[in-house]
Steps between C-alpha positions, in 0.01 A plus 500: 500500500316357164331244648435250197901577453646184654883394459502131573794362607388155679665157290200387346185608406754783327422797228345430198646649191216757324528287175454207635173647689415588167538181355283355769195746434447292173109414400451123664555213270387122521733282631467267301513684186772559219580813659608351811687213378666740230601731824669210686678360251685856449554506902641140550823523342596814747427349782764192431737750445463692864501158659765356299407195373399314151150372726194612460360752767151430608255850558249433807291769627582460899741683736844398516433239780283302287824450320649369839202284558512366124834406550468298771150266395674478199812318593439374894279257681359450873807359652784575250778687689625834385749741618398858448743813575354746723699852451173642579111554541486363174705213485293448837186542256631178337529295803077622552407373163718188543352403870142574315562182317643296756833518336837380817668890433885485633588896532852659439403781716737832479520841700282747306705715301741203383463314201508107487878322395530228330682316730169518684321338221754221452516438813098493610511263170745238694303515787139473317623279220147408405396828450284554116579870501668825636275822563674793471475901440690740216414795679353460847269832512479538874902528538587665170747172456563348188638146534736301244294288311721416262759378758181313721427346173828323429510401857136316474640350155818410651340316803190363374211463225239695688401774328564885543184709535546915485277748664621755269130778578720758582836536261380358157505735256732734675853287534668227314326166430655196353239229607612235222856599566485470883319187525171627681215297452213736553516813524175718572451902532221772460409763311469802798889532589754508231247470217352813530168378525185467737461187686310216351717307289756225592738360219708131571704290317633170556814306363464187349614337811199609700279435252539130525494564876147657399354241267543259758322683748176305519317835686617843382230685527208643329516861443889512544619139295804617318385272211180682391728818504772386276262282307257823382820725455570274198185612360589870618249534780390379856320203661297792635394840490853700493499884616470612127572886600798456701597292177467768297759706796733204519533519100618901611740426772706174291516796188593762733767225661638432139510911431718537783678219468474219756913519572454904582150397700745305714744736511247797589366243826842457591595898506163565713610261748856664556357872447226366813744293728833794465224756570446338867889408547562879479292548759621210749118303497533161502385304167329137605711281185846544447669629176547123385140404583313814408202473253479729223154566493433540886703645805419470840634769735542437857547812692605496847445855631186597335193280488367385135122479558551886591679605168230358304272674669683817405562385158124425450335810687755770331570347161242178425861332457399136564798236619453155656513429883652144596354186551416247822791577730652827297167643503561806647928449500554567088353673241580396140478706123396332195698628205391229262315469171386955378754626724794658357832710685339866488142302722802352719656838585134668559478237759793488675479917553143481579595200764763735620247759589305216699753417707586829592117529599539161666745595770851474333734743464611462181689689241264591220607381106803343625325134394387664203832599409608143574285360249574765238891426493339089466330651183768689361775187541662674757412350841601139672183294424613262812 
């Protein structure tokens, strides 16, 4: 086995496309220098359209969760009541940051694997009416489930004036996104999933309804104050020093985006998803989200006759093919694929025949290519997707 030959199939940090490595090997520049300003100017208009909206999207360099901690100091104070979805470890993230601030958190909590209903919402909203927002997940990572945000939206609009705030780390970039459209208020992601990037940038935008929410927020902040962001994007740069050379890569991936064609980068997510999920239906294992609820830029398996923590093992040892274990209380019970952001159909059926081979090794008795073949008739517009 080549050892520096890795095939990483986790959802998030993903592959990095070799142009966009390329464009990141560019000499340093100052930051505060033509160059810089000149370089995200050309990136900002991209951006708006992968989140879909006429806002401005504010460039931090942080991790994705920044983006969840921003949007909370921004918008909530010691005491104000909340209701935050919890589909997962990371709506569960939200209800950390929130209890950091002393913020009264009322939890719609579902069964892992199941995405959040809107009837939930509305009704959490009768029972919390003095609630100043609603927390929620697009794609909760640790189940592979991607919940209706434009339907949760409508229901916050239709039951109240708090606003609607989007974890959206994990999807943005590889499915549809109508923030304006859908009425979300903020919606945050990062650059290491469906961006094709490394870690170290968060993007956010706000509607106009949150930022009067935010002006009126007497403390938002130092480093993270929504303000100073969308006050120095005017002047194309940052309140402080940005990541300039994952810039430079972000200015890649939007151009490679626009090459492809955003519609067909949808499209592509959404054939990797039923190419991964009819792959493990032909064999009889157990997928964690349902057809309705599944994500399509992370699936979590749940076998019941083999045991996950073995397979990657195998996968690792024999073919340095990396997928993701589960989290807290799936730990050990699922293992989930990333096929998100520089993945395409061909890396999806390398995958799914080299995971045959590993659970073969694993202890299951399993007929070889027969997933494979599954997900090839997906391809070809020949197989049942559901």
């Amino acid at each position: 086995m080549l050892k520096d030959q890795q095939y990483l199939r986790i959802p998030g940090p993903t592959p990095i496309p070799p142009s966009v490595q390329r464009s990141m090997a560019q000499p340093m520049v100052g930051h505060r220098a033509s160059e810089t300003a000149e370089l995200i100017r050309r990136i900002r208009p991209g951006l708006k359209k992968v989140f879909g909206t006429e806002q401005d999207v504010m460039i931090f360099a942080g991790s994705g969760t920044s983006g969840l901690e921003a949007a909370v100091v921004n918008t909530v104070r010691e005491g104000d009541e909340v209701i935050v979805a919890v589909t997962g470890a990371f709506g569960r993230r939200f209800v950390k940051i929130l209890d950091a601030y002393g913020v009264t958190v009322h939890e719609i909590e579902t069964e892992w694997g199941h995405s959040v209903k809107p009837e939930e919402i509305r009704e959490a909203l009768k029972k919390n009416p003095e609630s100043k927002a609603v927390f929620a997940t697009f794609c909760e990572t640790s189940t592979g489930v991607l919940n209706p945000v434009a339907e949760l939206a409508q229901a916050v609009r239709d039951e109240s004036d708090a606003l609607f705030i989007v974890d959206g780390v994990s999807c943005i970039g590889g499915v549809e996104s109508k923030m304006d459209q859908w009425g979300i208020d903020i919606l945050v992601t990062g650059s290491q999933k469906a961006m094709m990037l490394p870690g170290g940038l968060m993007f956010a935008a706000c509607s106009e309804r949150a930022w009067k929410v935010i002006e009126a927020n007497p403390r938002r902040g130092f480093y993270l104050d929504f303000t100073k962001y969308r006050d120095n994007l005017k002047k194309d740069s940052t309140p402080f020093t940005p990541a300039t050379s994952l810039l430079y890569g972000l200015e890649q991936t939007i151009q490679l985006i626009e090459e492809e064609g955003f519609d067909q980068v949808i499209a592509r997510h959404g054939l990797m998803k039923d190419m991964t999920r009819a792959a493990f239906k032909a064999h009889g294992i157990p997928l964690l989200a349902s057809d309705e609820d599944a994500s399509p830029t992370v699936t979590a398996v749940r076998p019941d006759d083999f045991e996950a923590a073995a397979l990657r093992k195998v996968l690792k040892e024999d073919f340095n093919l990396i997928v993701a274990g589960g989290q807290e209380h799936l730990k050990d019970a699922i293992f989930r694929i990333g096929h998100m952001g520089y993945a395409s159909p061909g890396d999806i059926l390398q995958t799914l025949a080299l995971i045959e081979i590993g659970i073969l090794k694993s202890g299951k008795d399993i007929e070889l290519g027969k997933g494979v073949a599954a997900a090839q008739q997906i391809y070809l517009g020949k197989g049942d997707p559901q």
